[in-house]
Coordinates of C-alpha atoms in Angstrom, one line a residue:
Chain D
X1 CA 32.5 -6.0 -30.4
X2 CA 31.7 -7.5 -33.6
X3 CA 30.5 -10.7 -32.0
X4 CA 28.6 -9.8 -29.2
X5 CA 26.5 -7.3 -31.7
X6 CA 25.9 -10.8 -34.0
X7 CA 23.8 -12.5 -31.0
X8 CA 21.3 -9.4 -31.4
X9 CA 21.4 -8.7 -34.9
X10 CA 22.0 -11.6 -37.5
X11 CA 24.8 -11.2 -40.1
X12 CA 22.3 -10.7 -42.8
X13 CA 21.1 -7.3 -40.8
X14 CA 24.7 -5.9 -40.3
X15 CA 25.4 -6.5 -43.9
X16 CA 22.5 -4.9 -45.2
X17 CA 23.2 -1.4 -42.6
X18 CA 26.6 -1.5 -43.5
X19 CA 25.8 -1.3 -47.1
X20 CA 23.2 1.5 -46.7
X21 CA 26.2 3.3 -44.4
X22 CA 28.4 3.2 -47.5
X23 CA 26.2 5.8 -49.2
X24 CA 26.0 8.0 -46.1
X25 CA 28.4 10.5 -44.7
X26 CA 28.3 9.0 -41.4
X27 CA 26.9 5.9 -39.6
X28 CA 24.3 8.0 -37.5
X29 CA 22.9 8.9 -40.8
X30 CA 21.4 5.3 -41.4
X31 CA 19.5 5.2 -38.2
X32 CA 16.0 5.0 -39.6
X33 CA 17.4 2.8 -42.7
X34 CA 18.8 0.2 -40.1
X35 CA 15.7 0.4 -38.2
X36 CA 13.8 -0.7 -41.0
X37 CA 15.8 -3.2 -42.0
X38 CA 15.8 -4.7 -38.8
X39 CA 12.0 -4.3 -38.5
X40 CA 11.6 -6.3 -41.9
X41 CA 13.5 -9.5 -40.4
X42 CA 11.8 -9.3 -36.9
X43 CA 8.6 -7.5 -37.3
X44 CA 9.3 -5.2 -34.3
X45 CA 11.9 -3.3 -32.8
X46 CA 12.8 -4.6 -29.1
X47 CA 15.1 -3.0 -26.5
X48 CA 17.8 -5.5 -27.8
X49 CA 17.6 -4.7 -31.3
X50 CA 17.7 -0.9 -30.6
X51 CA 20.7 -1.0 -28.3
X52 CA 22.6 -3.4 -31.0
X53 CA 21.7 -0.9 -33.7
X54 CA 23.0 2.0 -31.6
X55 CA 26.2 0.2 -31.0
X56 CA 26.5 -0.4 -34.4
X57 CA 26.0 3.2 -35.7
X58 CA 28.2 4.3 -32.6
X59 CA 25.1 6.2 -31.0
X60 CA 23.5 6.1 -28.0
X61 CA 20.1 3.6 -27.6
X62 CA 18.3 7.0 -26.1
X63 CA 19.3 8.7 -29.3
X64 CA 18.0 6.0 -31.5
X65 CA 15.0 5.6 -29.3
X66 CA 14.1 8.9 -29.6
X67 CA 14.2 8.4 -33.6
X68 CA 12.4 5.0 -33.3
X69 CA 9.2 6.5 -31.5
X70 CA 8.8 9.5 -33.6
X71 CA 8.0 7.5 -36.4
X72 CA 4.6 5.6 -37.0
X73 CA 5.8 2.9 -39.1
X74 CA 8.8 2.2 -36.9
X75 CA 7.0 -0.4 -34.1
X76 CA 8.7 -0.6 -30.5
X77 CA 6.0 -3.1 -29.7
X78 CA 5.6 -6.4 -31.3
X79 CA 2.7 -6.3 -33.9
X80 CA 0.4 -8.9 -35.7
X81 CA 1.4 -10.7 -39.0
X82 CA -0.6 -7.9 -41.1
X83 CA -0.7 -4.1 -40.0
X84 CA -3.8 -2.8 -40.8
X85 CA -3.4 1.0 -41.5
X86 CA -7.3 2.4 -41.7
X87 CA -7.5 5.9 -42.8
X88 CA -8.7 8.3 -40.6
X89 CA -8.3 11.7 -42.4
X90 CA -11.0 14.1 -43.5
X91 CA -12.3 12.5 -46.8
X92 CA -12.7 9.0 -45.2
X93 CA -14.1 10.8 -42.3
X94 CA -16.8 12.7 -44.9
X95 CA -17.5 8.9 -46.4
X96 CA -18.7 7.1 -43.5
X97 CA -14.9 6.2 -42.3
X98 CA -15.6 6.2 -38.6
X99 CA -18.8 4.0 -38.8
X100 CA -16.8 1.1 -41.0
X101 CA -14.0 1.4 -38.7
X102 CA -16.0 0.6 -35.9
X103 CA -17.2 -2.1 -37.6
X104 CA -13.9 -3.6 -38.1
X105 CA -13.2 -3.1 -34.5
X106 CA -16.0 -5.1 -33.7
X107 CA -15.3 -7.8 -36.1
X108 CA -11.7 -8.4 -35.1
X109 CA -12.6 -7.9 -31.4
X110 CA -9.8 -4.9 -31.0
X111 CA -9.3 -1.5 -30.8
X112 CA -6.6 0.8 -32.5
X113 CA -3.1 -0.2 -31.3
X114 CA -4.4 -3.6 -30.3
X115 CA -3.6 -7.1 -31.8
X116 CA -6.0 -10.1 -32.4
X117 CA -5.5 -12.8 -30.0
X118 CA -4.4 -14.8 -32.7
X119 CA -1.4 -12.7 -33.8
X120 CA -2.8 -12.4 -37.0
X121 CA -3.5 -8.4 -37.0
X122 CA -2.8 -5.0 -35.5
X123 CA -5.2 -2.3 -36.1
X124 CA -3.8 1.5 -36.2
X125 CA -4.9 4.6 -37.5
X126 CA -3.1 6.2 -40.5
X127 CA -2.8 10.0 -41.9
X128 CA -4.5 10.2 -45.5
X129 CA -3.4 7.0 -47.6
X130 CA -3.9 9.1 -50.9
X131 CA -6.8 7.1 -52.1
X132 CA -9.7 9.7 -51.3
X133 CA -11.9 9.4 -54.8
X134 CA -12.3 5.6 -53.1
X135 CA -12.8 6.6 -49.5
X136 CA -12.8 5.0 -47.2
X137 CA -9.3 3.1 -47.8
X138 CA -7.3 0.9 -45.8
X139 CA -3.9 -1.1 -46.0
X140 CA -3.7 -4.8 -45.1
X141 CA -0.1 -5.3 -44.8
X142 CA 0.7 -4.1 -48.3
X143 CA -2.7 -4.3 -50.2
X144 CA -5.1 -1.5 -50.5
X145 CA -8.4 -2.1 -50.0
X146 CA -11.0 1.0 -50.8
X147 CA -14.8 1.8 -51.3
X148 CA -15.1 0.4 -47.7
X149 CA -18.4 0.1 -46.4
X150 CA -20.0 -1.1 -43.2
X151 CA -21.2 -4.3 -45.2
X152 CA -18.5 -5.1 -47.3
X153 CA -15.4 -4.6 -44.6
X154 CA -16.0 -8.1 -43.2
X155 CA -15.5 -10.3 -45.9
X156 CA -11.9 -9.1 -46.3
X157 CA -11.1 -10.6 -43.5
X158 CA -12.7 -14.3 -44.1
Chain O
X1 CA 1.2 19.6 -79.0
X2 CA -0.7 18.2 -75.9
X3 CA -2.6 20.3 -73.7
X4 CA -2.3 17.5 -71.3
X5 CA 1.6 17.1 -70.7
X6 CA 1.5 15.4 -67.2
X7 CA -1.2 12.8 -68.1
X8 CA -0.7 11.9 -71.7
X9 CA 0.8 8.3 -70.6
X10 CA -1.7 8.0 -68.0
X11 CA -4.8 8.5 -70.0
X12 CA -4.8 5.1 -72.1
X13 CA -3.8 3.1 -68.9
X14 CA -0.7 1.9 -70.8
X15 CA 2.8 0.2 -70.0
X16 CA 4.7 2.1 -67.7
X17 CA 8.3 0.8 -69.0
X18 CA 11.2 2.8 -70.8
X19 CA 10.2 1.7 -74.1
X20 CA 6.7 3.4 -74.3
X21 CA 8.0 6.4 -72.5
X22 CA 10.6 6.8 -75.3
X23 CA 7.9 6.2 -77.8
X24 CA 5.9 9.0 -76.5
X25 CA 8.5 11.6 -76.6
X26 CA 10.3 10.7 -73.5
X27 CA 14.1 11.4 -72.8
X28 CA 13.9 13.5 -75.7
X29 CA 14.4 16.8 -73.6
X30 CA 17.1 14.7 -71.9
X31 CA 19.2 13.5 -75.1
X32 CA 18.5 17.3 -76.8
X33 CA 20.2 19.1 -73.2
X34 CA 22.2 17.0 -70.7
X35 CA 25.8 17.7 -71.8
X36 CA 24.7 19.9 -74.5
X37 CA 22.6 23.2 -72.8
X38 CA 23.7 25.8 -70.8
X39 CA 22.6 24.9 -67.5
X40 CA 22.1 28.8 -67.1
X41 CA 19.5 29.0 -70.0
X42 CA 17.6 26.3 -69.1
X43 CA 17.3 28.1 -65.6
X44 CA 16.2 30.9 -67.3
X45 CA 13.9 29.0 -69.1
X46 CA 12.1 27.7 -66.1
X47 CA 12.1 31.3 -64.5
X48 CA 10.3 32.6 -67.7
X49 CA 7.8 29.7 -67.7
X50 CA 6.5 31.0 -64.6
X51 CA 6.2 27.8 -63.1
X52 CA 4.7 27.8 -59.4
X53 CA 5.5 24.9 -57.0
X54 CA 2.5 22.5 -57.3
X55 CA 3.2 21.1 -53.4
X56 CA 0.7 23.7 -52.2
X57 CA 2.6 27.0 -51.3
X58 CA 3.1 28.1 -54.9
X59 CA 6.4 29.5 -54.8
X60 CA 8.2 30.2 -58.0
X61 CA 10.5 27.1 -59.0
X62 CA 12.7 29.2 -61.1
X63 CA 13.2 31.8 -58.1
X64 CA 13.6 28.9 -56.1
X65 CA 16.4 27.1 -57.7
X66 CA 18.3 30.8 -58.4
X67 CA 19.0 30.8 -54.7
X68 CA 21.4 27.7 -55.1
X69 CA 25.0 29.0 -55.1
X70 CA 27.4 28.2 -57.9
X71 CA 29.3 25.0 -58.0
X72 CA 32.2 25.0 -55.6
X73 CA 33.4 21.3 -56.0
X74 CA 33.9 21.0 -52.4
X75 CA 31.0 18.3 -52.4
X76 CA 27.5 16.9 -53.5
X77 CA 24.9 18.8 -54.4
X78 CA 21.4 17.4 -54.1
X79 CA 17.8 17.5 -55.7
X80 CA 15.1 16.0 -53.6
X81 CA 11.7 14.9 -55.0
X82 CA 9.1 15.2 -52.7
X83 CA 7.0 12.0 -52.9
X84 CA 5.7 12.4 -49.3
X85 CA 2.4 12.7 -50.5
X86 CA 0.3 13.1 -47.2
X87 CA -1.6 16.0 -47.3
X88 CA -5.7 14.7 -46.3
X89 CA -7.5 14.7 -49.4
X90 CA -4.8 14.7 -51.6
X91 CA -3.9 12.3 -54.4
X92 CA -2.3 13.5 -57.1
X93 CA 1.7 12.7 -57.2
X94 CA 0.6 8.8 -56.7
X95 CA -1.4 9.3 -60.2
X96 CA 1.8 10.1 -61.5
X97 CA 4.4 7.8 -60.0
X98 CA 2.2 4.7 -60.3
X99 CA 1.9 5.6 -63.9
X100 CA 4.6 7.2 -65.7
X101 CA 7.5 7.1 -63.4
X102 CA 9.8 7.9 -65.8
X103 CA 8.4 11.2 -66.7
X104 CA 9.5 12.2 -62.6
X105 CA 13.1 10.9 -63.5
X106 CA 13.6 12.7 -66.7
X107 CA 12.2 15.9 -64.9
X108 CA 14.7 15.2 -61.9
X109 CA 17.3 14.3 -64.2
X110 CA 17.1 18.0 -66.6
X111 CA 16.5 20.0 -63.0
X112 CA 19.4 18.3 -61.3
X113 CA 21.7 19.1 -64.6
X114 CA 20.3 23.0 -64.7
X115 CA 21.7 22.9 -60.9
X116 CA 24.7 20.9 -61.4
X117 CA 23.3 18.5 -58.6
X118 CA 24.9 15.0 -58.3
X119 CA 23.2 13.2 -56.1
X120 CA 19.0 12.9 -56.0
X121 CA 16.6 11.6 -53.6
X122 CA 12.8 10.3 -54.1
X123 CA 11.5 10.9 -50.5
X124 CA 8.4 8.9 -50.9
X125 CA 5.9 7.4 -48.0
X126 CA 6.1 3.8 -47.3
X127 CA 2.6 3.1 -48.2
X128 CA 3.1 3.8 -51.6
X129 CA 4.1 0.6 -52.5
X130 CA 3.5 0.2 -56.5
X131 CA 4.3 3.2 -56.7
X132 CA 7.8 2.5 -54.9
X133 CA 7.9 -0.6 -57.5
X134 CA 7.9 1.1 -60.2
X135 CA 10.0 3.8 -59.8
X136 CA 12.5 1.4 -58.5
X137 CA 12.0 -0.4 -61.8
X138 CA 12.5 2.9 -63.9
X139 CA 15.8 4.0 -62.2
X140 CA 17.3 0.7 -63.1
X141 CA 15.9 0.7 -67.0
X142 CA 17.0 4.4 -66.7
X143 CA 20.6 3.4 -65.3
X144 CA 20.7 0.4 -68.2
X145 CA 20.0 3.7 -71.0
X146 CA 22.4 6.1 -69.2
X147 CA 19.9 8.4 -68.5
X148 CA 21.2 8.0 -64.8
X149 CA 24.5 7.2 -63.2
X150 CA 28.0 8.4 -64.3
X151 CA 28.7 10.2 -67.6
X152 CA 25.0 10.5 -68.9
X153 CA 24.6 9.8 -72.1
X154 CA 28.3 10.0 -73.0
X155 CA 28.5 13.4 -71.4
X156 CA 30.6 14.8 -68.4
X157 CA 27.8 15.2 -65.9
X158 CA 27.0 12.7 -63.4
X159 CA 23.6 12.0 -61.5
X160 CA 23.1 9.3 -59.0
X161 CA 19.1 8.8 -58.1
X162 CA 18.0 7.1 -55.0
X163 CA 14.7 6.0 -53.4
X164 CA 14.2 6.3 -49.9
X165 CA 11.3 5.1 -48.1
X166 CA 9.9 7.0 -45.6
X167 CA 9.1 5.4 -41.7
X168 CA 6.0 7.6 -41.3
X169 CA 4.6 10.9 -40.4
X170 CA 2.9 13.7 -42.2
X171 CA 5.6 16.4 -41.1
X172 CA 8.1 14.9 -43.5
X173 CA 6.4 16.6 -46.1
X174 CA 7.6 20.1 -44.8
X175 CA 11.1 20.4 -46.7
X176 CA 13.3 20.9 -44.0
X177 CA 11.9 18.1 -41.8
X178 CA 12.4 16.0 -44.8
X179 CA 15.9 16.9 -44.9
X180 CA 16.4 15.9 -41.3
X181 CA 14.3 12.8 -42.0
X182 CA 16.8 11.7 -44.9
X183 CA 19.7 12.5 -42.6
X184 CA 18.7 10.0 -40.3
X185 CA 17.0 12.2 -37.6
X186 CA 13.7 13.0 -36.0
X187 CA 11.7 14.9 -38.6
X188 CA 11.6 18.0 -36.9
X189 CA 11.2 21.5 -39.0
X190 CA 14.8 23.1 -39.0
X191 CA 14.4 27.5 -38.1
X192 CA 15.1 29.1 -41.7
X193 CA 17.6 30.7 -42.2
X194 CA 19.7 29.1 -43.7
X195 CA 17.6 27.7 -46.6
X196 CA 18.1 24.1 -47.9
X197 CA 19.2 25.8 -51.1
X198 CA 22.3 27.1 -49.2
X199 CA 22.8 24.7 -46.4
X200 CA 20.2 22.0 -46.8
X201 CA 21.2 17.9 -46.8
X202 CA 24.1 17.2 -44.8
X203 CA 24.8 21.0 -44.9
X204 CA 25.2 21.2 -48.3
X205 CA 23.3 23.1 -51.2
X206 CA 19.5 21.1 -52.0
X207 CA 16.6 21.8 -53.5
X208 CA 13.1 20.0 -52.8
X209 CA 10.9 19.9 -55.3
X210 CA 7.2 18.6 -55.6
X211 CA 6.7 15.4 -57.9
X212 CA 4.2 17.5 -59.6
X213 CA 6.5 20.5 -60.2
X214 CA 9.7 18.2 -61.5
X215 CA 7.0 16.7 -64.1
X216 CA 6.8 20.1 -65.4
X217 CA 10.1 20.2 -66.2
X218 CA 10.7 17.9 -69.5
X219 CA 7.4 19.4 -71.0
X220 CA 9.0 23.2 -70.3
X221 CA 12.1 22.2 -72.0
X222 CA 10.8 20.6 -75.1
X223 CA 8.2 22.9 -76.0
X224 CA 9.3 26.1 -74.3
X225 CA 8.2 29.0 -71.5
X226 CA 5.3 30.2 -74.2
X227 CA 4.1 27.3 -74.5
X228 CA 3.7 26.6 -71.0
X229 CA 1.8 29.8 -70.5
X230 CA -0.4 29.3 -73.1
X231 CA -1.6 26.1 -71.3
X232 CA -3.3 28.0 -68.6
X233 CA -6.4 30.6 -68.4
X234 CA -6.1 33.8 -67.9
X235 CA -2.2 35.0 -66.4
X236 CA -2.0 31.6 -65.4
X237 CA 1.0 29.1 -66.9
X238 CA 0.6 25.6 -67.2
X239 CA -1.9 22.9 -66.1
X240 CA -2.5 21.5 -62.9
X241 CA -3.7 18.2 -61.5
X242 CA -7.0 19.1 -59.9
X243 CA -9.7 17.0 -57.9
X244 CA -12.3 16.3 -55.4
X245 CA -13.4 13.8 -53.0
X246 CA -16.6 13.7 -50.6
X247 CA -20.3 13.2 -51.7
X248 CA -19.9 14.1 -55.3
X249 CA -21.0 11.7 -58.1
X250 CA -17.4 11.3 -60.1
X251 CA -14.3 11.7 -57.2
X252 CA -11.3 12.0 -58.8
X253 CA -8.1 13.7 -60.2
X254 CA -8.0 15.8 -63.3
X255 CA -5.5 17.6 -65.3
X256 CA -7.1 20.9 -66.4
X257 CA -5.3 24.2 -67.4
X258 CA -4.5 26.2 -63.9
X259 CA -7.1 28.7 -63.6
X260 CA -10.1 26.0 -64.3
X261 CA -13.1 27.3 -62.6
X262 CA -13.6 25.5 -59.1
X263 CA -17.4 25.0 -60.7
X264 CA -16.3 23.5 -63.8
X265 CA -14.2 21.3 -61.5
X266 CA -16.9 20.2 -59.2
X267 CA -20.0 20.6 -61.3
X268 CA -18.4 18.6 -64.8
X269 CA -15.6 16.9 -63.9
X270 CA -16.6 15.8 -60.4
X271 CA -20.1 15.3 -61.7
X272 CA -21.8 17.3 -58.8
X273 CA -23.0 16.3 -55.7
X274 CA -24.7 12.9 -55.3
X275 CA -28.7 13.0 -54.9
X276 CA -30.0 13.9 -51.7
X277 CA -26.5 15.9 -51.1
X278 CA -26.0 19.8 -51.3
X279 CA -22.4 21.5 -51.6
X280 CA -21.9 23.4 -48.2
X281 CA -18.2 24.2 -48.3
X282 CA -14.9 22.7 -49.3
X283 CA -11.4 22.9 -49.0
X284 CA -9.8 23.9 -52.2
X285 CA -6.4 22.2 -51.5
X286 CA -6.0 20.0 -48.5
X287 CA -6.5 20.0 -44.7
X288 CA -4.6 23.2 -44.0
X289 CA -6.5 25.2 -46.4
X290 CA -9.4 27.4 -45.3
X291 CA -12.9 26.8 -46.2
X292 CA -14.7 28.3 -48.8
X293 CA -18.4 28.2 -49.3
X294 CA -20.8 27.6 -52.8
X295 CA -20.8 31.5 -52.9
X296 CA -17.1 30.8 -54.2
X297 CA -17.8 28.2 -57.0
X298 CA -16.9 30.8 -59.8
X299 CA -13.4 31.7 -58.9
X300 CA -10.5 30.4 -60.8
X301 CA -8.4 27.7 -59.3
X302 CA -5.2 29.6 -59.3
X303 CA -2.7 30.6 -56.5
X304 CA -3.6 34.3 -56.4
X305 CA -7.2 33.9 -56.8
X306 CA -8.1 31.5 -53.9
X307 CA -5.9 33.9 -51.8
X308 CA -7.8 36.9 -52.8
X309 CA -10.8 34.9 -51.3
X310 CA -9.3 34.3 -47.8
X311 CA -8.1 30.5 -48.5
X312 CA -4.8 29.1 -50.3
X313 CA -5.4 26.5 -53.3
X314 CA -3.1 24.5 -51.7
X315 CA -3.0 20.9 -53.5
X316 CA -5.3 21.9 -55.7
X317 CA -7.5 18.6 -54.6
X318 CA -10.7 19.7 -53.2
X319 CA -12.5 18.1 -50.2
X320 CA -16.0 18.7 -49.9
X321 CA -18.4 19.3 -47.1
X322 CA -21.9 18.4 -48.3
X323 CA -25.1 19.3 -45.9
X324 CA -25.5 15.9 -44.2
X325 CA -22.1 16.2 -42.6
X326 CA -21.1 18.1 -39.0
X327 CA -19.0 21.0 -40.0
X328 CA -17.9 20.9 -36.3
X329 CA -17.1 17.0 -37.0
X330 CA -15.0 17.5 -40.2
X331 CA -13.2 20.5 -38.3
X332 CA -12.6 18.2 -35.2
X333 CA -11.4 15.3 -37.3
X334 CA -8.9 18.3 -39.0
X335 CA -7.6 19.2 -35.6
X336 CA -7.4 15.5 -34.2
X337 CA -5.2 15.2 -37.6
X338 CA -3.0 18.4 -37.1
X339 CA -2.7 17.9 -33.3
X340 CA -1.4 14.2 -33.8
X341 CA 1.3 15.2 -36.5
X342 CA 2.7 18.0 -34.9
X343 CA 6.5 17.0 -34.4
X344 CA 6.4 18.5 -30.9
X345 CA 9.1 20.8 -31.0
X346 CA 7.7 24.2 -31.0
X347 CA 5.4 24.8 -28.1
X348 CA 2.4 26.2 -29.5
X349 CA 1.7 23.6 -31.9
X350 CA 2.9 20.7 -29.4
X351 CA 0.5 21.8 -26.8
X352 CA -2.0 24.5 -28.6
X353 CA -3.0 21.5 -31.3
X354 CA -4.5 19.4 -28.4
X355 CA -6.3 21.6 -26.6
X356 CA -8.4 23.2 -29.4
X357 CA -8.9 19.5 -30.3
X358 CA -10.3 18.8 -27.2
X359 CA -12.9 21.9 -27.2
X360 CA -13.6 20.8 -30.7
X361 CA -14.5 17.0 -29.3
X362 CA -16.4 18.6 -26.6
X363 CA -18.5 20.9 -28.5
X364 CA -19.1 18.3 -30.8
X365 CA -20.4 15.8 -28.0
X366 CA -22.7 18.2 -26.8
X367 CA -20.9 19.4 -23.6
X368 CA -19.6 22.7 -25.1
X369 CA -19.8 26.1 -23.6
X370 CA -20.2 29.7 -24.8
X371 CA -17.1 30.7 -23.8
X372 CA -15.3 27.8 -25.8
X373 CA -15.9 29.8 -29.0
X374 CA -13.8 32.6 -27.7
X375 CA -11.2 30.1 -26.4
X376 CA -11.0 28.7 -29.8
X377 CA -10.6 32.2 -31.3
X378 CA -7.5 33.2 -29.2
X379 CA -6.2 30.1 -29.6
X380 CA -6.4 30.5 -33.5
X381 CA -4.8 34.0 -33.4
X382 CA -1.5 32.6 -31.0
X383 CA -1.4 29.3 -33.0
X384 CA -1.7 30.4 -36.2
X385 CA 0.5 33.6 -36.2
X386 CA 3.7 33.1 -38.6
X387 CA 6.6 33.5 -36.4
X388 CA 5.4 31.7 -33.6
X389 CA 6.8 28.3 -34.9
X390 CA 9.7 26.8 -37.0
X391 CA 7.2 25.9 -39.7
X392 CA 3.9 26.2 -41.3
X393 CA 2.3 23.2 -39.5
X394 CA 0.4 25.1 -36.6
X395 CA -0.3 28.1 -38.9
X396 CA -1.9 25.3 -41.5
X397 CA -4.1 24.0 -38.9
X398 CA -5.6 27.1 -38.2
X399 CA -6.9 27.8 -41.5
X400 CA -9.8 25.3 -41.7
X401 CA -10.8 26.5 -38.1
X402 CA -10.8 30.0 -38.6
X403 CA -12.8 29.6 -41.7
X404 CA -14.5 27.3 -40.3
X405 CA -15.9 29.5 -37.0
X406 CA -16.7 32.5 -39.7
X407 CA -19.2 30.4 -42.4
X408 CA -20.5 27.8 -40.0
X409 CA -20.8 29.9 -36.9
X410 CA -24.8 29.1 -36.1
X411 CA -23.7 25.4 -36.2
X412 CA -21.2 25.5 -33.2
X413 CA -23.4 27.8 -31.7
X414 CA -26.7 25.4 -32.3
X415 CA -24.0 22.8 -30.8
X416 CA -23.5 24.6 -27.7
X417 CA -27.3 25.8 -27.3
X418 CA -28.9 22.4 -28.0
X419 CA -26.0 20.1 -25.9
X420 CA -25.9 17.8 -29.1
X421 CA -25.0 17.4 -32.3
X422 CA -27.8 18.3 -35.0
X423 CA -26.2 15.9 -37.4
X424 CA -26.1 13.2 -35.1
X425 CA -27.5 10.1 -37.4
X426 CA -27.0 11.3 -40.6
X427 CA -24.7 9.8 -42.6

């Protein structure tokens, strides 16, 4: 069974997931960690990855998919090199966040949930980034950008 | 003695390593108490301090802890730091975790020792990259110095602390949803009872506390319950991280005595409104708190007074509505957030919130009808009733709506009458 799994998951991925399992009371409890480990290598969770992880954790693919699709930071579709998380919560809304986001959408030529044609960026809305004293805010990959305006947003992507 | 214990290491923007923390008196409480103090005495101390949970609900921490059954030796007991800061308008726990991570670790160590917990988790949202890096580095420093791990500081007490990085969703901040997520499941809140203190993580006794709550513990242990009580104004104990966002001159987060007046926070610390903007209303502590208005400026920010005024202090970080932003649009934004972040388990929340959102969007777009306000009010009754849902997500969602309909009714009516948003074009 293990050799069949290696085709869908790398040795390193399996080892990392097994390492998580060692400090958990059962294999299923590693579900979210396992999804994140594989996503960190591949950018997203394909159906094949999902099935392989489910097998490794002794759970059904359907149950694991229920978990994967619950969490907004687990991606079941391919995403760009970098994911843009644009805050659409209330403090950013009050500071013109919607207009800034519209400008960003025009600049990149994508709507929420879409990826640029060059595969560079995927744009997603996100709940409050905890940076409200510098609203509006967004994350590009792991970088936080804030005090955004319709005038300064374009330069970030040049 | 410092009057701003939580931010004493933050104001100077100094180093965040363990040597700097120790030099400022850090881990003194740990060295004096781990393996030496009677956990029952520490529990009594926390009860006597009148510390109320800083995550939003304001439940007495000592009382929460006292529901944990005595150790039975049959397995793990857990302490979880809720670092899943995601309440819209709230940015206080990030400040501590990024700038003084050891304070959280020492708070967890002392709390875990008091509760006889042997495993701890810091459940932190994935977007807090800097906080995650600093906490991880602080945990490894603390392990090297024997503040964490086996036989801490030569005692018989062991406590292992791990970081769990979330995969997203606001509902993970609800403590039983958080526990399900830690167990690798969908983050649907659990029906209570049983309460986590008795049957929490993997069915074992578990305490979940907010980051700011835990950071108060070392200071109470060092300086005593009376000192802690003396920090607040009136009958209120301790300091609190307060803050403001929106069109104020100086948005930010400040450690102030519990019970500081709203006026002082908004006019002195936040610097008042930006030029050309007037204060129309505010949410006192996050998206799930009822609107208050300029009539409430002289209230003290503390749980009881804000509750008496018909709202909740929540996280204590205020979201300010100015006179040039549309209240209907703001409430539509809030309900869109609540509808999206419902876990989908309980019907009133899953079905009701998108319905409310749809009506609000319709009114904001100028297509509202007079009967819509009645529907919203009836929805608020059903969705907002405690007991119709497992958790407080749906009732919390109704707080800004019900209070908004009360304070900004004429704006709703004007949208419907004019068939357009009167604020369109403003910003």
